Tab-separated table of C-alpha atoms in Angstrom:
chain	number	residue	atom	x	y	z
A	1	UNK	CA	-25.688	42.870	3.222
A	2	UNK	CA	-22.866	43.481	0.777
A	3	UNK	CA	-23.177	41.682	-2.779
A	4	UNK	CA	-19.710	40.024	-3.768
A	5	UNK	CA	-18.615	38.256	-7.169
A	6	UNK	CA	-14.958	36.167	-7.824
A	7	UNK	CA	-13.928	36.596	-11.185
A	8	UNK	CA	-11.209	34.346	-12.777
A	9	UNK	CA	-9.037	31.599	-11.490
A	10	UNK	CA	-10.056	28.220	-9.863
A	11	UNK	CA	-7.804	25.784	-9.273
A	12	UNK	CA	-7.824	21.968	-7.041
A	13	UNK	CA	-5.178	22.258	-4.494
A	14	UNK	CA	-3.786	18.380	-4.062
A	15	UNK	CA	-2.151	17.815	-0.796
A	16	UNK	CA	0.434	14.956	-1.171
A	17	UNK	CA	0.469	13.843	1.955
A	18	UNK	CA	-3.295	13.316	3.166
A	19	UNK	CA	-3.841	12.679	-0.746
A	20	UNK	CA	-6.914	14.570	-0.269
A	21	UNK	CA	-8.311	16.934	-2.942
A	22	UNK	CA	-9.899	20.612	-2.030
A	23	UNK	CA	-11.549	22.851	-4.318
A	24	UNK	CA	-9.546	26.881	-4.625
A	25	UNK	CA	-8.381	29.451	-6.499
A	26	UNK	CA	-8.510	33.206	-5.103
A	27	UNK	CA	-11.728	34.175	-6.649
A	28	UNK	CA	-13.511	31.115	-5.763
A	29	UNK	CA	-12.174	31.341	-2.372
A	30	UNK	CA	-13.047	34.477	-1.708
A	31	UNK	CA	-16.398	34.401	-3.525
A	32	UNK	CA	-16.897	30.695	-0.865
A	33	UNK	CA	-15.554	32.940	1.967
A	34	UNK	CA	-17.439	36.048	1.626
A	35	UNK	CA	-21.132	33.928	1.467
A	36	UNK	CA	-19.667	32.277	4.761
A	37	UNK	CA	-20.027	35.754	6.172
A	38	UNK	CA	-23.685	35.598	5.551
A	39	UNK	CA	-23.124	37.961	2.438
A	40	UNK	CA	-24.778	37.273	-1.258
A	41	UNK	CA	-21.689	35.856	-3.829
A	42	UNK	CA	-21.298	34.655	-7.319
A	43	UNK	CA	-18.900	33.566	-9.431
A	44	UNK	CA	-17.432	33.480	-12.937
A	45	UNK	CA	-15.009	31.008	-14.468
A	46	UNK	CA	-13.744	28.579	-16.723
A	47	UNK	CA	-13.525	24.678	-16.007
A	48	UNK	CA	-12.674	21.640	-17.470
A	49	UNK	CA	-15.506	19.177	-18.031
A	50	UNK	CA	-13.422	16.502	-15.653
A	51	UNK	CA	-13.683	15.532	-11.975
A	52	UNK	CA	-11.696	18.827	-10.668
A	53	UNK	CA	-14.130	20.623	-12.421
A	54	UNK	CA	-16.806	18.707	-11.431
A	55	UNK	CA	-15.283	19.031	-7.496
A	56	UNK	CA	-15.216	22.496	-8.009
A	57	UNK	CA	-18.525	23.353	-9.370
A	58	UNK	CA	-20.730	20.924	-6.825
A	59	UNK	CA	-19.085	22.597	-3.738
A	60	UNK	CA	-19.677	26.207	-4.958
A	61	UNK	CA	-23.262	24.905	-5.619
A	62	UNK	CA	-23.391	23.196	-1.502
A	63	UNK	CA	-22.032	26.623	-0.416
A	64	UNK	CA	-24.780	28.372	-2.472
A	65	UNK	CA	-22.687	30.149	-5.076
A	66	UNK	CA	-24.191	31.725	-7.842
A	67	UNK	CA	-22.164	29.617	-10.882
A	68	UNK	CA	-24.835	30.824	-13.991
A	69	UNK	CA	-22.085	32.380	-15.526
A	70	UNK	CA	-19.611	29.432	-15.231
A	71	UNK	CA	-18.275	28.082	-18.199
A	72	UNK	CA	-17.490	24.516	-19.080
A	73	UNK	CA	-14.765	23.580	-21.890
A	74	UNK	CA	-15.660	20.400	-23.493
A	75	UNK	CA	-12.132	18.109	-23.656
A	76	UNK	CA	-10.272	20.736	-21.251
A	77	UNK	CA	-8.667	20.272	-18.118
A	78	UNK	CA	-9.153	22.362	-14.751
A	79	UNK	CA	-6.343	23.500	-13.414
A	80	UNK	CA	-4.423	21.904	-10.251
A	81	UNK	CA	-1.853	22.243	-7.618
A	82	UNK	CA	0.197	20.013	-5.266
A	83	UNK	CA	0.287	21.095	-1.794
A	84	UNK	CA	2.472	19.936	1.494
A	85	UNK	CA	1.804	21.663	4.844
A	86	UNK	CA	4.573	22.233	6.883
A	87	UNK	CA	4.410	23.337	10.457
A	88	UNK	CA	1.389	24.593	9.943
A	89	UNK	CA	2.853	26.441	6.440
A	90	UNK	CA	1.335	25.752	3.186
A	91	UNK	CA	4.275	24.896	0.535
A	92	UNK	CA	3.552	24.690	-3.030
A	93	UNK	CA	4.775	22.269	-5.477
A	94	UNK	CA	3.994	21.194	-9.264
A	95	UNK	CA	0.743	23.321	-11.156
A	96	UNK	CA	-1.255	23.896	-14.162
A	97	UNK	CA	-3.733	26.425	-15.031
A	98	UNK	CA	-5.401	24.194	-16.729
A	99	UNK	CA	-8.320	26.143	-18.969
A	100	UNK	CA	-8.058	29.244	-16.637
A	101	UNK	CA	-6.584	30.964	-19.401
A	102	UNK	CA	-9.180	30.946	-21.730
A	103	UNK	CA	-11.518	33.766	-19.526
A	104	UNK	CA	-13.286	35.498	-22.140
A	105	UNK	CA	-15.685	38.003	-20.771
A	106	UNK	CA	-18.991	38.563	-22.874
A	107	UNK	CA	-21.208	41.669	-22.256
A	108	UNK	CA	-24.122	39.230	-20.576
A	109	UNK	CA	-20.927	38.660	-17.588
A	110	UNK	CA	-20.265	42.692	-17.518
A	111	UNK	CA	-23.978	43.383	-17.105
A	112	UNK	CA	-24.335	40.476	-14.307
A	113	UNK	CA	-21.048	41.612	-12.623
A	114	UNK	CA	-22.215	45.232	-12.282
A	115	UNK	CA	-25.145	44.075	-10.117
A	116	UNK	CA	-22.284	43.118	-6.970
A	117	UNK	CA	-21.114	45.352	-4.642
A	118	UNK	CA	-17.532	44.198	-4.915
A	119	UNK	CA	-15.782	42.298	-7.879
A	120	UNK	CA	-12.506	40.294	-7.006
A	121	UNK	CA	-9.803	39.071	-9.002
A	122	UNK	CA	-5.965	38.077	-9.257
A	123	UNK	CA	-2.728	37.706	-10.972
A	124	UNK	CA	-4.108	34.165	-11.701
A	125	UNK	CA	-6.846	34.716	-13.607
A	126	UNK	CA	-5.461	35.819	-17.015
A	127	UNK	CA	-7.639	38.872	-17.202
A	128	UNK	CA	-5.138	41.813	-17.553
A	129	UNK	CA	-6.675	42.410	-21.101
A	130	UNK	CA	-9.864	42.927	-20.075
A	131	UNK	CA	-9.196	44.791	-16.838
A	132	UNK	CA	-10.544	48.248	-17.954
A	133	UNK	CA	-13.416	46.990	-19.056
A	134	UNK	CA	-14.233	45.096	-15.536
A	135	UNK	CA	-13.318	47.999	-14.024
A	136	UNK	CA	-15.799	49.778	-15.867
A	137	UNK	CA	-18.621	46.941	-14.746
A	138	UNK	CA	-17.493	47.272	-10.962
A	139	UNK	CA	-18.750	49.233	-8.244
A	140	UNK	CA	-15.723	48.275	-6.542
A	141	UNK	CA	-12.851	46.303	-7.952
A	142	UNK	CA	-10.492	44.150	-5.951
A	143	UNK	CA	-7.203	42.680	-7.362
A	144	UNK	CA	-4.603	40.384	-5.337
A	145	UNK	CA	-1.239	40.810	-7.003
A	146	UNK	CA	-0.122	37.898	-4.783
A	147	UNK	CA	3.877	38.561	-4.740
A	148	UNK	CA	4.511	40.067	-7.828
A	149	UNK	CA	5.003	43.280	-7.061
A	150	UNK	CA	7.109	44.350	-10.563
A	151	UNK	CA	6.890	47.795	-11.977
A	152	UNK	CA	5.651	46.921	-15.415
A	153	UNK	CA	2.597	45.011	-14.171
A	154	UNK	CA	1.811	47.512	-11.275
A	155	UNK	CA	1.370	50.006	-14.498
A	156	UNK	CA	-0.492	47.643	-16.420
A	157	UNK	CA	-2.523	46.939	-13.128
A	158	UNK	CA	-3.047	49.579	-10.534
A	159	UNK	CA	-4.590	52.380	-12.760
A	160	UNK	CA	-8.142	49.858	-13.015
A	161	UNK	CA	-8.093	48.616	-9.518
A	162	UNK	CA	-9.670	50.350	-6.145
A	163	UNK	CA	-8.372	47.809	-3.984
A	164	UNK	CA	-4.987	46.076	-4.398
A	165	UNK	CA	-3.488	43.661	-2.159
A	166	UNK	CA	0.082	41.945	-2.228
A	167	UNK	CA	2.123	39.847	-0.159
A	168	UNK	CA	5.423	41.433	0.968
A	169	UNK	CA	6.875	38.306	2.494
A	170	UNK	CA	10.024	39.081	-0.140
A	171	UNK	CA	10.263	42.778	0.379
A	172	UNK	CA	12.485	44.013	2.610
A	173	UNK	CA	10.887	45.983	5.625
A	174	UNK	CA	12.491	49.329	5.214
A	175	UNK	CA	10.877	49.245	1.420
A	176	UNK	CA	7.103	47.716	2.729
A	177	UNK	CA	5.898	51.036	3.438
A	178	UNK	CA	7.405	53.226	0.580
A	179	UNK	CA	6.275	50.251	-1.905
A	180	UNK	CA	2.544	50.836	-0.498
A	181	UNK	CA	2.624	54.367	-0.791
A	182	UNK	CA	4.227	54.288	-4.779
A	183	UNK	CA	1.304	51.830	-5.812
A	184	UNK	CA	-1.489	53.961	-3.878
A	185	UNK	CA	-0.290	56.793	-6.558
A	186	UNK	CA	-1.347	54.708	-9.174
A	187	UNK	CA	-4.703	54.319	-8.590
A	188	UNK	CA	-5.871	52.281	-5.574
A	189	UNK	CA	-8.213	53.976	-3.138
A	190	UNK	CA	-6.787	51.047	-0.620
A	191	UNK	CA	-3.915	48.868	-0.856
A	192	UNK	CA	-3.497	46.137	1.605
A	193	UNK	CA	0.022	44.349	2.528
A	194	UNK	CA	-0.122	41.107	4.405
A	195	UNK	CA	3.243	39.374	5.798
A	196	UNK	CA	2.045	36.068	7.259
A	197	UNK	CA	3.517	36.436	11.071
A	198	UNK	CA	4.249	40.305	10.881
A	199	UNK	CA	-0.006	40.866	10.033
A	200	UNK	CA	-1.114	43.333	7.800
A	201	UNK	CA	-1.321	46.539	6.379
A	202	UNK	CA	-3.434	49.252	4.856
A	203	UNK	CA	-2.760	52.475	3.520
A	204	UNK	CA	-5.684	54.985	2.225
A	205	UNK	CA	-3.413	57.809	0.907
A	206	UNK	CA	-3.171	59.658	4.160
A	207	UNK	CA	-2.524	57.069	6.843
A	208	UNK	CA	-0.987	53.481	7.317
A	209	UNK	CA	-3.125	51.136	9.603
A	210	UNK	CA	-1.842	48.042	11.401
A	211	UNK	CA	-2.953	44.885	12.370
A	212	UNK	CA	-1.679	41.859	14.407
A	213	UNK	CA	-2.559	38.598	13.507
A	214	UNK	CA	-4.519	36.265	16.024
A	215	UNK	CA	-2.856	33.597	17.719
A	216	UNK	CA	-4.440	30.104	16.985
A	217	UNK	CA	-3.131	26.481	16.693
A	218	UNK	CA	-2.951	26.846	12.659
A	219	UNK	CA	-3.148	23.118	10.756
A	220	UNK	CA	-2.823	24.764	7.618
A	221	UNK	CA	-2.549	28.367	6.172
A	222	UNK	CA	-3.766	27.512	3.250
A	223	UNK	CA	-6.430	30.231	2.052
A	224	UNK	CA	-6.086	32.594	4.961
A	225	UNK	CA	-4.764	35.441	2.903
A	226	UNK	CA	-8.208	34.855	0.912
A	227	UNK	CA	-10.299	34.578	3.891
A	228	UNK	CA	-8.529	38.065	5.367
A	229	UNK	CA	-9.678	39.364	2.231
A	230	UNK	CA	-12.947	38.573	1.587
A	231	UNK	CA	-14.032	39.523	5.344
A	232	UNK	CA	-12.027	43.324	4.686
A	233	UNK	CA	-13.900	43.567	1.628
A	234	UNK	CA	-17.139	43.177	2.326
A	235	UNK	CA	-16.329	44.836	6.026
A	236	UNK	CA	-15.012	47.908	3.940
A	237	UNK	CA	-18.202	47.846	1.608
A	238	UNK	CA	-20.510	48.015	4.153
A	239	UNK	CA	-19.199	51.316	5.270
A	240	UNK	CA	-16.681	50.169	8.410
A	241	UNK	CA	-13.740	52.012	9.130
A	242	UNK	CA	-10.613	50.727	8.272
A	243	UNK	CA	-9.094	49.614	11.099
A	244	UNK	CA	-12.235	47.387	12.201
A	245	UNK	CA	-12.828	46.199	8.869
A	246	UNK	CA	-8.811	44.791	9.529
A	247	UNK	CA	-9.443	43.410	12.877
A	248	UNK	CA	-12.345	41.451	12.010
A	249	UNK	CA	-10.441	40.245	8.729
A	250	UNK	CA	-7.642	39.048	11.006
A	251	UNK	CA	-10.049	37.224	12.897
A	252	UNK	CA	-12.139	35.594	9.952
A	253	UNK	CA	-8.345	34.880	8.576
A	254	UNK	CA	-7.137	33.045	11.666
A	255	UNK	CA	-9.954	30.663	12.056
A	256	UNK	CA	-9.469	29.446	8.300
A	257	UNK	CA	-5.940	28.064	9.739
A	258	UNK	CA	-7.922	25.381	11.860
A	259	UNK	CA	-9.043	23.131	9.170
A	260	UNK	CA	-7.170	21.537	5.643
A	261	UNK	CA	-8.189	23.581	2.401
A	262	UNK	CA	-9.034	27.071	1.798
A	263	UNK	CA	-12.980	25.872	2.869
């Protein structure tokens, strides 16, 4: 059983139309995701004391999260999104960080981190200052660049991360490949593309793996990228090889389509 902690961003994704409210963020989800699995998961953050953080913090404590390291800002706000599902497509409108931004790890959160198997993070959490020193924490450290994909912060990324994945929805698809291969010389052991439709991708330094997505009757495809994640991840800890670790993720990821909210 593979040991996995989310470290940064949380957010409530709003959906307009239902007017329901769902608890997310990438490291939440794929903290949530990865105990689904049946695998041990933690994580660290910072929310407002308000109802969204209050939403937040009781459903990673029904789903059994570890949330000891958690911390509450008296007077501050968790952050939010709006969220409209269209054809099955989850569209983004209005958001706010909220008190994400204030991450401050202490040395009592390095020393619990480094007890995990895997650590994962993202471009949302606000914790590209402290990166080497999570990196130094982690067994293995995760990092979804969700789109951005810009020299500058692959450099000020990459060289700290083992695993990096990115959505290439707005990359051409004569650049995917050569894109994957210029970030793997940065420091990645793995990094992982994922193109909604097209499936996914994974390239070790020697070879480029494929996989297809599965065919289901998607209501939303909201947190699917973080489900395909988590599953790799702890797949990949565990010792599988790549290509199974993939097919199982695609799997995991295509059943988190049938139901509203990331979990």
């Amino acid at each position: 059983m593979c040991r996995l902690i989310g470290v940064g961003d949380n957010t409530v994704d709003t959906y307009i139309t239902s007017r329901m409210l769902y608890p997310g963020g990438n490291a939440v989800n794929v903290a949530v995701l990865a105990k689904r699995l049946g695998h041990d998961a933690a994580y660290i953050g910072w929310l407002g004391d308000d109802e969204r953080g209050d939403l937040i913090l009781s459903s990673l404590e029904s789903e059994g999260i570890d949330i000891t390291h958690c911390r509450i800002i008296k007077g501050g706000q968790t952050g939010f999104s709006t969220v409209e599902t269209i054809d099955g497509d989850r569209v983004f409108g209005e958001a706010d960080d909220g008190v994400c931004h204030l991450l401050h790890l202490e040395k009592e959160d390095y020393d619990f981190i480094s007890t995990f198997d895997v650590v994962h993070t993202s471009v949302y959490s606000h914790i590209e200052p402290q990166l080497a020193d999570l990196s130094q924490a982690s067994k293995l450290l995760s990092f979804d660049l969700s789109q951005n994909h810009e020299q500058k912060y692959l450099e000020a990324v990459l060289p700290y991360v083992d695993v990096a994945f990115l959505s290439v929805s707005d990359v051409p698809k004569n650049k995917q490949e050569p894109l994957m291969r210029h970030m793997h010389t940065m420091g990645p052991r793995l990094v992982v593309t994922t193109n909604g439709k097209c499936g996914s991708w994974v390239y070790d330094g020697k070879e480029v793996y494929h996989q297809g997505i599965i065919q289901v009757e998607a209501i939303d495809a909201l947190g699917a990228g973080d489900a395909f994640a988590a599953c790799f991840l702890v797949e990949f800890a565990e010792g599988k090889i790549i290509p199974l670790a993939m097919q199982k993720a695609s799997q995991f990821a295509a059943k988190n389509c049938i139901h509203y909210g990331a979990f």
